[in-house]
CSV table of N, CA and C in Angstrom, one decimal:
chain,number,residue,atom,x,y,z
C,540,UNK,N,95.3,82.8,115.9
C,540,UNK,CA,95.7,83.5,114.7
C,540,UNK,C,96.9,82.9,114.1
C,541,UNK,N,98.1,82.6,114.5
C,541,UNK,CA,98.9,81.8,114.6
C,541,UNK,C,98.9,80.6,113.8
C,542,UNK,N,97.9,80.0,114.0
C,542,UNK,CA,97.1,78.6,113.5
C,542,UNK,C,96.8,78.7,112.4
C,543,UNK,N,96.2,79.9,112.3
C,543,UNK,CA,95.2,79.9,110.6
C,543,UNK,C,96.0,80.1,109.9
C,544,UNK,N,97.4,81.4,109.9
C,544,UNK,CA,98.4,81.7,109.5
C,544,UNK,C,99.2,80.5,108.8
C,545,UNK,N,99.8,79.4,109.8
C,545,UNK,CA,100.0,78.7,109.2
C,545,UNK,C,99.4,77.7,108.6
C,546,UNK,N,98.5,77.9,109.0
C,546,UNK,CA,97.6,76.7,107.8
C,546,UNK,C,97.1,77.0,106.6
C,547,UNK,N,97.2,78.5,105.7
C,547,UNK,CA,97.2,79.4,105.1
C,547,UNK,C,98.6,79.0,104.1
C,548,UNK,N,99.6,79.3,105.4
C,548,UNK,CA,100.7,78.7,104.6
C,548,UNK,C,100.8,77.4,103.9
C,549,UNK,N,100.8,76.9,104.8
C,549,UNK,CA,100.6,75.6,104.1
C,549,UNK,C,100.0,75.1,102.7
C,550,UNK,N,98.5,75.7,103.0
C,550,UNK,CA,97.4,75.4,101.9
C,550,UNK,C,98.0,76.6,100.4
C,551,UNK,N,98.6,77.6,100.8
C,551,UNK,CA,99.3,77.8,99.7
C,551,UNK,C,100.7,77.3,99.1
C,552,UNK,N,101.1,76.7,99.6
C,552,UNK,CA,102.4,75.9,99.6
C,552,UNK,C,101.8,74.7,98.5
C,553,UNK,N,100.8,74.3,99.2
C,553,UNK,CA,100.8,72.9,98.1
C,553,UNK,C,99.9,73.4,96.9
C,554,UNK,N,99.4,74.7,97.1
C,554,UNK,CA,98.8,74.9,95.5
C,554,UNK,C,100.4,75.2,94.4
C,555,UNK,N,100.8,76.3,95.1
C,555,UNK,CA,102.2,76.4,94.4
C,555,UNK,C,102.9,75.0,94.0
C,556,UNK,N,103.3,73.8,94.6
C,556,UNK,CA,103.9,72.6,94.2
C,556,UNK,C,103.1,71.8,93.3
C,557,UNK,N,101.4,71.9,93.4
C,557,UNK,CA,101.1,71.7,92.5
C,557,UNK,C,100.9,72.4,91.5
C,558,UNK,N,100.7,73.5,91.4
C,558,UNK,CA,101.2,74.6,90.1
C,558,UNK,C,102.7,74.6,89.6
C,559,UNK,N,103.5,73.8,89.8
C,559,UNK,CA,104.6,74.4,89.5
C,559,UNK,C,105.5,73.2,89.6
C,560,UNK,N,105.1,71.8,89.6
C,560,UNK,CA,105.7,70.5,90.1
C,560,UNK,C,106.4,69.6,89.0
C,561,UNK,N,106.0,70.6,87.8
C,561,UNK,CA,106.4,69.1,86.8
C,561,UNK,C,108.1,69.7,86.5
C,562,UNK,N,108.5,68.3,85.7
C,562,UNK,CA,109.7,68.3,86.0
C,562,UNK,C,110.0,69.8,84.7
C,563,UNK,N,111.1,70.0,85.1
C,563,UNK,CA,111.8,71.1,83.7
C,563,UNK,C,112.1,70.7,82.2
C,564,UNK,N,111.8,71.6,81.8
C,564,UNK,CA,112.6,71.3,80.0
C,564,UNK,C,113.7,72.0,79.7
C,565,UNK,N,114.5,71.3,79.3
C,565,UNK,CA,115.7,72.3,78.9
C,565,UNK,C,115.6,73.4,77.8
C,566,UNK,N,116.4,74.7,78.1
C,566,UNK,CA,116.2,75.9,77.2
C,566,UNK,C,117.0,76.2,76.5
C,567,UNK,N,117.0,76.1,75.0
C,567,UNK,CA,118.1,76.8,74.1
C,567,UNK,C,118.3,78.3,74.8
C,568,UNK,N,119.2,79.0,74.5
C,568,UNK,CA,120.1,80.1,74.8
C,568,UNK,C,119.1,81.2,74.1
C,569,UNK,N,119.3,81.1,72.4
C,569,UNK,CA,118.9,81.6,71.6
C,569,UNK,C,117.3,82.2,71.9
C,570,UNK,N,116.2,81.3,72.3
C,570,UNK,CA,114.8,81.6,72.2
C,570,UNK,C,114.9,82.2,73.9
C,571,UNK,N,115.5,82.4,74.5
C,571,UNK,CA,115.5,83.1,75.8
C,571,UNK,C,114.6,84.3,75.9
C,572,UNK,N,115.1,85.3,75.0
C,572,UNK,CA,114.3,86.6,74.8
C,572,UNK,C,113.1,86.7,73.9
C,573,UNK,N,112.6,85.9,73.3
C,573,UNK,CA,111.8,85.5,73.0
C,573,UNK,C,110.8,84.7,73.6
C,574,UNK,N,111.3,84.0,74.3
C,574,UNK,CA,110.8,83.3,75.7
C,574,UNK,C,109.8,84.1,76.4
C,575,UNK,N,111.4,84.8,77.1
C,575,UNK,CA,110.6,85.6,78.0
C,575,UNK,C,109.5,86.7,77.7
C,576,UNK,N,109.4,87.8,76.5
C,576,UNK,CA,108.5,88.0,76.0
C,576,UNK,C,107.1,87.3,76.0
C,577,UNK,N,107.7,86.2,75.8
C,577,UNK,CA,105.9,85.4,75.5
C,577,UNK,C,105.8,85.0,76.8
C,578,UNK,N,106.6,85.2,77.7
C,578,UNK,CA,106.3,84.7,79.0
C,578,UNK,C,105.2,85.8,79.8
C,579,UNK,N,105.8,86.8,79.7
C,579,UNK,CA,104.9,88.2,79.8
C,579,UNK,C,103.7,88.1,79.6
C,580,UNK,N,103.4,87.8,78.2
C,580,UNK,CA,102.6,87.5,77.8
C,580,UNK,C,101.1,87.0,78.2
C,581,UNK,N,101.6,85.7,78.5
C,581,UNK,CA,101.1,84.3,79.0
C,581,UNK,C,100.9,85.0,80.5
C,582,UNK,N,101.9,85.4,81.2
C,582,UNK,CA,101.4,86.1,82.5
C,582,UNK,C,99.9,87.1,82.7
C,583,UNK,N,100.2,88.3,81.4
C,583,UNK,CA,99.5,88.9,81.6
C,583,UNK,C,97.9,88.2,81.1
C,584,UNK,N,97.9,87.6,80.2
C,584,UNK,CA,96.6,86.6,79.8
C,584,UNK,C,96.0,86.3,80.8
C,585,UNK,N,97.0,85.5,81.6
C,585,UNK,CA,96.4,84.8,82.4
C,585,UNK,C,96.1,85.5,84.0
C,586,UNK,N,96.2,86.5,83.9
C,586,UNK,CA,95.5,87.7,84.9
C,586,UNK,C,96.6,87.6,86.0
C,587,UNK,N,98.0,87.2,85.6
C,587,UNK,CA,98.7,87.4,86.7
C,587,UNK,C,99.0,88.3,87.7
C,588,UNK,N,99.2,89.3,87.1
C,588,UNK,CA,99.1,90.7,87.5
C,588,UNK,C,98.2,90.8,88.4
C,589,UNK,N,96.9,90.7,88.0
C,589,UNK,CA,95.6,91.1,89.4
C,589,UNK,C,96.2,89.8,90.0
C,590,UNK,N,96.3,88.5,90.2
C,590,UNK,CA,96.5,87.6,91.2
C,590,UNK,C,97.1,87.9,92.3
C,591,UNK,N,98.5,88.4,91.6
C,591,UNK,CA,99.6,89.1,92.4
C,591,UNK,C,98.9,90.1,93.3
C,592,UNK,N,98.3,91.1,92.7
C,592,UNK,CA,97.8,92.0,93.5
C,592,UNK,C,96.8,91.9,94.5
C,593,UNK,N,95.6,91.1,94.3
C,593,UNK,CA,95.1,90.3,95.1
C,593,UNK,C,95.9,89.2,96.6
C,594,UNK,N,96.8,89.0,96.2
C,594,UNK,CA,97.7,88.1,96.8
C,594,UNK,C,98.1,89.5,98.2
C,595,UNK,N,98.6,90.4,97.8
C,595,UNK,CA,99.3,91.6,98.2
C,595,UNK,C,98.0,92.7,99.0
C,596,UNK,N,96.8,92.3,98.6
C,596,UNK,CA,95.6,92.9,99.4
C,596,UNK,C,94.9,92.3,100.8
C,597,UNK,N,95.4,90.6,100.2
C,597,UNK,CA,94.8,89.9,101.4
C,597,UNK,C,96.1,90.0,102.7
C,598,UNK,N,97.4,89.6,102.1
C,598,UNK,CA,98.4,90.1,103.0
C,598,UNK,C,98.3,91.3,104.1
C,599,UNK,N,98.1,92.0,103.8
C,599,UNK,CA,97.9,93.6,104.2
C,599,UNK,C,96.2,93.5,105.2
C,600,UNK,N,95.8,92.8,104.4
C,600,UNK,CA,94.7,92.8,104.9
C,600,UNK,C,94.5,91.9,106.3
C,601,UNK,N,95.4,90.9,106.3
C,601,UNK,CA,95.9,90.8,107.9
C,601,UNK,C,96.6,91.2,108.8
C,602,UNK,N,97.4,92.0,108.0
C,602,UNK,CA,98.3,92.6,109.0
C,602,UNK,C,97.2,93.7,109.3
C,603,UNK,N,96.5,94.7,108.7
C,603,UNK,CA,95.3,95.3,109.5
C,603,UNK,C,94.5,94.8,110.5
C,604,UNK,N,94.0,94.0,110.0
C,604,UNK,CA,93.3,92.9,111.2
C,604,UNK,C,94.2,92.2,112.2
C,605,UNK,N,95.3,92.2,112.5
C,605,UNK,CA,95.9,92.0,112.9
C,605,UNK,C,96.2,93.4,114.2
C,606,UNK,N,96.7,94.5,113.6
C,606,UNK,CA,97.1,95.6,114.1
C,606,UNK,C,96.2,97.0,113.8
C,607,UNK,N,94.7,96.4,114.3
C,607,UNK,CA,93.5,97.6,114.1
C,607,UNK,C,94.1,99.3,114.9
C,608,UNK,N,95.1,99.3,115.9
C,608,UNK,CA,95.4,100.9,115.9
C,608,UNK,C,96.2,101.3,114.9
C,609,UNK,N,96.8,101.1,113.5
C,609,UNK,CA,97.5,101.6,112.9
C,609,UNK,C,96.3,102.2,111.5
C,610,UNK,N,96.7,103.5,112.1
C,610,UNK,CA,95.6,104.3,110.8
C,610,UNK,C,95.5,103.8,109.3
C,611,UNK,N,94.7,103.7,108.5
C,611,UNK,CA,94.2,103.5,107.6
C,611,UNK,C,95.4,103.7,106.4
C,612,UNK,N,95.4,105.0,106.6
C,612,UNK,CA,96.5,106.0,105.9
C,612,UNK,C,97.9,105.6,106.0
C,613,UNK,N,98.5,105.0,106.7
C,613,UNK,CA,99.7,103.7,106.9
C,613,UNK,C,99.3,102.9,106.2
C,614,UNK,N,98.2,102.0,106.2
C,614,UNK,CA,98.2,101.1,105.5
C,614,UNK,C,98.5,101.0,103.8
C,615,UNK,N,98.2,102.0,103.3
C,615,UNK,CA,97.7,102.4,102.2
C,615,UNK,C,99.2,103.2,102.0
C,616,UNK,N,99.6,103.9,102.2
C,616,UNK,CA,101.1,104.2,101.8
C,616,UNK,C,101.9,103.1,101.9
C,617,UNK,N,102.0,102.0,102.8
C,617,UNK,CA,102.7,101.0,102.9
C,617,UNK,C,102.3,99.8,101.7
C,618,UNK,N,100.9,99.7,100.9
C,618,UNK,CA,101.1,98.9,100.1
C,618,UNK,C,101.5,99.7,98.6
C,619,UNK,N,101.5,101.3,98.9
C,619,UNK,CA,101.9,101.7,97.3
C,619,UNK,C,103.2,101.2,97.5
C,620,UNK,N,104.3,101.2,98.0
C,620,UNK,CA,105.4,101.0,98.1
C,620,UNK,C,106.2,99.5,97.2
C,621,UNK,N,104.4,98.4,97.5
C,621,UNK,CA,104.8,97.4,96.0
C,621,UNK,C,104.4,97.2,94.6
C,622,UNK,N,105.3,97.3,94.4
C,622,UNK,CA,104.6,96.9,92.8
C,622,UNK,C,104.7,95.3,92.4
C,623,UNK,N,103.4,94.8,91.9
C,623,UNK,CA,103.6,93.5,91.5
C,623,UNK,C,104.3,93.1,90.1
C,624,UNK,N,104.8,93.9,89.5
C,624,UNK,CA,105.6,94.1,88.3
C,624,UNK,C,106.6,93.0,88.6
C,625,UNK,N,107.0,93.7,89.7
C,625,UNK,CA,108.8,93.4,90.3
C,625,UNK,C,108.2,91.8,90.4
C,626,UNK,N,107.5,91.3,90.8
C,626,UNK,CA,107.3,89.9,91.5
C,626,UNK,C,106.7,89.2,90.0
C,627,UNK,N,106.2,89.9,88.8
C,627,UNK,CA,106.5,89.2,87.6
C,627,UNK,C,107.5,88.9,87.3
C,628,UNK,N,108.4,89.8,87.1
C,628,UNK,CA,109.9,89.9,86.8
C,628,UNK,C,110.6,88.6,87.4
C,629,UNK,N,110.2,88.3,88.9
C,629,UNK,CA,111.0,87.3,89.0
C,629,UNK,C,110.3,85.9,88.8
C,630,UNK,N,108.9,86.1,88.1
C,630,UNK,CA,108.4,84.7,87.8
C,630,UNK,C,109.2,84.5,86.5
C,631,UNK,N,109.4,85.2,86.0
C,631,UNK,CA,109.7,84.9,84.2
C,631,UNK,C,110.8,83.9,84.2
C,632,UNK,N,111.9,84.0,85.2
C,632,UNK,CA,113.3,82.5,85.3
C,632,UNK,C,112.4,81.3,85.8
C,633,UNK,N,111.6,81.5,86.5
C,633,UNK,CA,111.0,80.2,86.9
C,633,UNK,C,110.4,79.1,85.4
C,634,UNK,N,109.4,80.4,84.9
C,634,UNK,CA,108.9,79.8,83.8
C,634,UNK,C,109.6,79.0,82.6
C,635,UNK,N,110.8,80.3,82.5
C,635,UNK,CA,111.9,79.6,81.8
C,635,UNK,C,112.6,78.3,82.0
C,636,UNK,N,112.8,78.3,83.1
C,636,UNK,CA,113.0,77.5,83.9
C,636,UNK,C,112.0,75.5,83.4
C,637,UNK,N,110.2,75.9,83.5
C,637,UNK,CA,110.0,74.5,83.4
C,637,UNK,C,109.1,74.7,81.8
C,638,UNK,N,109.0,75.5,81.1
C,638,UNK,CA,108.3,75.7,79.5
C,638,UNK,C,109.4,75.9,78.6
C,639,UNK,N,109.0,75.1,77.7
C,639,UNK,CA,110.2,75.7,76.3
C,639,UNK,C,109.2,76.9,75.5
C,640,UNK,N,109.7,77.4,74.9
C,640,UNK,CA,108.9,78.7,73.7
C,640,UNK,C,107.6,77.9,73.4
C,641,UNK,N,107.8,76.6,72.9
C,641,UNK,CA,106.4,76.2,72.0
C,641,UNK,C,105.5,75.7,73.4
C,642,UNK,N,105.6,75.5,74.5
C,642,UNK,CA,104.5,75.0,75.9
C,642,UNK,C,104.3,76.6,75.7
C,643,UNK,N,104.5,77.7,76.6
C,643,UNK,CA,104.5,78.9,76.5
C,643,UNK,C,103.3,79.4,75.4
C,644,UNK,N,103.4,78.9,73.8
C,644,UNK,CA,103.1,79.3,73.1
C,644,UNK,C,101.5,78.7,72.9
C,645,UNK,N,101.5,77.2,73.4
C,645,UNK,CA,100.2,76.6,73.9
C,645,UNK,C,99.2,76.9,74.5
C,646,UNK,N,100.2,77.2,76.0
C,646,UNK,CA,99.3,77.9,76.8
C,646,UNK,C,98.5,79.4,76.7
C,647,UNK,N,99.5,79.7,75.9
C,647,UNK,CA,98.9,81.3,75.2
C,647,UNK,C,97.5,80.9,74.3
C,648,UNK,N,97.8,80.2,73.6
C,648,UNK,CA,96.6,79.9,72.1
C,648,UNK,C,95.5,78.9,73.6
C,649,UNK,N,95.7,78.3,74.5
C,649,UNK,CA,95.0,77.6,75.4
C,649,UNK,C,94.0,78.8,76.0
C,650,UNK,N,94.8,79.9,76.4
C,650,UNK,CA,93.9,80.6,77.7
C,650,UNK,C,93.0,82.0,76.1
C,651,UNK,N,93.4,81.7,75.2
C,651,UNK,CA,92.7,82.3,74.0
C,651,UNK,C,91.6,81.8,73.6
C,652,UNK,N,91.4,80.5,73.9
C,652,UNK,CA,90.2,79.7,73.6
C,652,UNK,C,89.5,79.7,74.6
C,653,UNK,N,87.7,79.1,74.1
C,653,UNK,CA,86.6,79.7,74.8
C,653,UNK,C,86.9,79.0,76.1
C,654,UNK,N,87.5,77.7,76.1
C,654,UNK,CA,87.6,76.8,77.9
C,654,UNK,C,88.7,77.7,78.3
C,655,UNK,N,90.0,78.1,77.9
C,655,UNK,CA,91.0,79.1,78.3
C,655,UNK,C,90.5,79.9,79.1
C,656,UNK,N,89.0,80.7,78.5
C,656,UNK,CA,88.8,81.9,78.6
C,656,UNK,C,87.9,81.2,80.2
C,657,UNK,N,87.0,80.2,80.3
C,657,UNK,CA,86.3,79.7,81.4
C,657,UNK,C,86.7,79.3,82.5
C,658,UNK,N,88.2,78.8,82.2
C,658,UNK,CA,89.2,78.6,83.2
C,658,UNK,C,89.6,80.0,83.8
C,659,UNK,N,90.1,81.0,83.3
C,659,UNK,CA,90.6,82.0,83.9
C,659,UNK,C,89.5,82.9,84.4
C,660,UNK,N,88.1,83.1,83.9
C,660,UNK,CA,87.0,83.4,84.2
C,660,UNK,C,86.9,82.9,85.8
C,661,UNK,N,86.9,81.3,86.0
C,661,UNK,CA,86.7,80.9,86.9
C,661,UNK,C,87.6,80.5,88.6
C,662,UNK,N,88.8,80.7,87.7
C,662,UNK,CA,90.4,80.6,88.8
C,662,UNK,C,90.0,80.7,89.7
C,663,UNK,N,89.8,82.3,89.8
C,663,UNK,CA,89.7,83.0,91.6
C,663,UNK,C,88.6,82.2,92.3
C,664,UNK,N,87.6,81.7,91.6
C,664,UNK,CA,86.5,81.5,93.0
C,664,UNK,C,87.0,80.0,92.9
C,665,UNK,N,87.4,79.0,91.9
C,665,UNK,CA,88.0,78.0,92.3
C,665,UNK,C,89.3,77.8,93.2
C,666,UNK,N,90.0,79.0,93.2
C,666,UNK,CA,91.4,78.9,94.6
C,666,UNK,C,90.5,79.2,95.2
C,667,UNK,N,89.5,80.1,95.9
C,667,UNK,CA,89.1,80.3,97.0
C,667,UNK,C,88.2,79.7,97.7
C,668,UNK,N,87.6,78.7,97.2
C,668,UNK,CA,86.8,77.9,97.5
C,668,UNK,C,87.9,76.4,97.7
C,669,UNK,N,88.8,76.5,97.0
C,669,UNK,CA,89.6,75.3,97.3
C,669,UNK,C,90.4,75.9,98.7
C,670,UNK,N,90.5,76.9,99.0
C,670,UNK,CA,91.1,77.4,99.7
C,670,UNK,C,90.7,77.1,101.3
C,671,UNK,N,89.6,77.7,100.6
C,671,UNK,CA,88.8,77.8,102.1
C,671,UNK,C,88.3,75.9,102.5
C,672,UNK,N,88.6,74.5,101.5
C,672,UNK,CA,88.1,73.7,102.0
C,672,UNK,C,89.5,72.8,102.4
C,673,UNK,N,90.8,73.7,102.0
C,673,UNK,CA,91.9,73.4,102.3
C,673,UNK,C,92.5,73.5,103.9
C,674,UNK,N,91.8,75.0,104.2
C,674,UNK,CA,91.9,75.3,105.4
C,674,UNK,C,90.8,74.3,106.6
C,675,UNK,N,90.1,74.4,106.1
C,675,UNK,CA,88.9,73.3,106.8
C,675,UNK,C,89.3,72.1,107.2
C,676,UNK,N,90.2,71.8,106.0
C,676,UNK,CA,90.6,70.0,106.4
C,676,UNK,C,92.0,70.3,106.8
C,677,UNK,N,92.7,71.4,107.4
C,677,UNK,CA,93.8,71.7,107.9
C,677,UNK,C,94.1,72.0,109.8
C,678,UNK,N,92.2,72.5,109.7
C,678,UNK,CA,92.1,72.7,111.1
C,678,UNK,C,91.1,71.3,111.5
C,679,UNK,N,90.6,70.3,110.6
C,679,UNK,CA,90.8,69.3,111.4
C,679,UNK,C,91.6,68.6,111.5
C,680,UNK,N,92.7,68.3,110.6
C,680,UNK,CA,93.8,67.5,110.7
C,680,UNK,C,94.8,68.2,112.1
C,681,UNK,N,94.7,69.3,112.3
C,681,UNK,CA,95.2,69.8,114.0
C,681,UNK,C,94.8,70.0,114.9
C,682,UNK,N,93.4,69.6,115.0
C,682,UNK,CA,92.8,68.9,116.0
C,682,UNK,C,93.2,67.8,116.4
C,683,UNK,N,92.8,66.8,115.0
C,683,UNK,CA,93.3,65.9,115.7
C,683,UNK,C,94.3,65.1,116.0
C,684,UNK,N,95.2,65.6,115.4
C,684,UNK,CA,97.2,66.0,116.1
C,684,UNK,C,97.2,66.4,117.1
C,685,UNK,N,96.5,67.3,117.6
C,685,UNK,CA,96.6,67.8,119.0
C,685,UNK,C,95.7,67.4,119.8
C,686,UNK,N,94.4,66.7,119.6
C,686,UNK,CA,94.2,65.8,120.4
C,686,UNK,C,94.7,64.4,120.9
C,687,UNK,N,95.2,63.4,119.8
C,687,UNK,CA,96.0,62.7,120.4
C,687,UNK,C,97.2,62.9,121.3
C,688,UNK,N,98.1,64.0,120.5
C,688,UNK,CA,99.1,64.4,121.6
C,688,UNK,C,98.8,64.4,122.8
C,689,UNK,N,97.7,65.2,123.1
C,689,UNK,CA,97.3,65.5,124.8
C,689,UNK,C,97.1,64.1,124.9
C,690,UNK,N,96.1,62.9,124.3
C,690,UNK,CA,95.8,62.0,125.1
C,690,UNK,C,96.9,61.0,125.5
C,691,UNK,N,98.0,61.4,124.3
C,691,UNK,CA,99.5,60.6,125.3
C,691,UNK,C,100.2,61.3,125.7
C,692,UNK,N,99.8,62.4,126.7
C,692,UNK,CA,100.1,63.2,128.0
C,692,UNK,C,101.1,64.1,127.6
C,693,UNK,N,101.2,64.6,125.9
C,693,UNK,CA,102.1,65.7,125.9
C,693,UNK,C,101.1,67.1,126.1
C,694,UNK,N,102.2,68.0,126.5
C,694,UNK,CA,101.4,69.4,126.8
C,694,UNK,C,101.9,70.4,125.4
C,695,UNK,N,100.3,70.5,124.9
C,695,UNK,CA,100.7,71.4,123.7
C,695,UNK,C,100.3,72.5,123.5
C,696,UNK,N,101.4,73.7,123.5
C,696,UNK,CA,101.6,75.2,123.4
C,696,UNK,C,100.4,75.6,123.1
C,697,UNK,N,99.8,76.9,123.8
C,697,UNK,CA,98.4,77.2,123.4
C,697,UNK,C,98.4,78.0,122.1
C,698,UNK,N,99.6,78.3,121.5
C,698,UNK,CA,99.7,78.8,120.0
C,698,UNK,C,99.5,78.1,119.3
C,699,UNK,N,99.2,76.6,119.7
C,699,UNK,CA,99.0,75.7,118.5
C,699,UNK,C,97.6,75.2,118.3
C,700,UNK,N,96.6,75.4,119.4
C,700,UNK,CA,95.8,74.9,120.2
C,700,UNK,C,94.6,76.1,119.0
C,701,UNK,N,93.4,75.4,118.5
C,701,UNK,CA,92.8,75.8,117.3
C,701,UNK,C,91.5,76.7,118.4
């Protein structure tokens, strides 16, 4: 469990660097609140909101499977407790961060058009299918890390062991 965990990590790690890798643009002061507005925006277009929440279902959804004697009814008061709002709130500096107003304003009139609309249509089964062939080629790449290891006589933790 341990294993998949992190290899989960991982394979979301490099979607994020590639989501999120290009270099920054610098931000006038002035278009800030404006910015961020259309940052909102562009977030909610682009189904951020359910992503987040989705993101926040599968979480939970291991720690259940994880910890099957903890009643149902814990679970479920434990995830009202987040709201993915808050976790918008702090994408908006990021954004600001690598879009000026007019990229921002692109991407808006982008996910408004009919390929916009096919791309975000199609997101989720494209991460999860990239996901799932991310994880695949993560648990063979630690095989065979950990079978070489063993065959030059290191002894490797059975937490790591697939």
């Amino acid at each position: 469990m341990r294993l998949k965990s992190l290899l989960l990590t991982v394979v979301l790690a490099a979607f994020c660097v590639a989501a999120y890798g290009q270099q920054p643009s610098p931000q006038p002061k002035p278009q800030k609140d404006e910015l961020g507005a259309k940052i909102r925006e562009l977030i909610e277009l682009s189904h951020g909101e359910k992503l987040a929440n989705q993101m926040l279902d599968r979480m939970f959804g291991v720690f259940e499977n994880s910890m099957p004697e903890v009643p149902q009814e814990v679970w479920e008061k434990l995830r009202e407790k987040f709201d993915t709002g808050e976790l918008l709130n702090l994408e908006i500096p990021i954004y600001e961060k690598y879009y000026t107003l007019k990229d921002v304003e692109g991407l808006i009139a982008f996910y408004k058009s009919p390929l916009g609309q096919k791309v975000l249509a199609n997101q989720g089964d494209i991460m999860r299918d990239s996901m799932a062939v991310g994880m695949q080629y993560g648990r063979s790449v630690a095989e065979k890390v950990i079978h070489d290891l063993q065959q030059k006589g290191y002894k490797v933790p059975k937490t790591l062991k697939t």
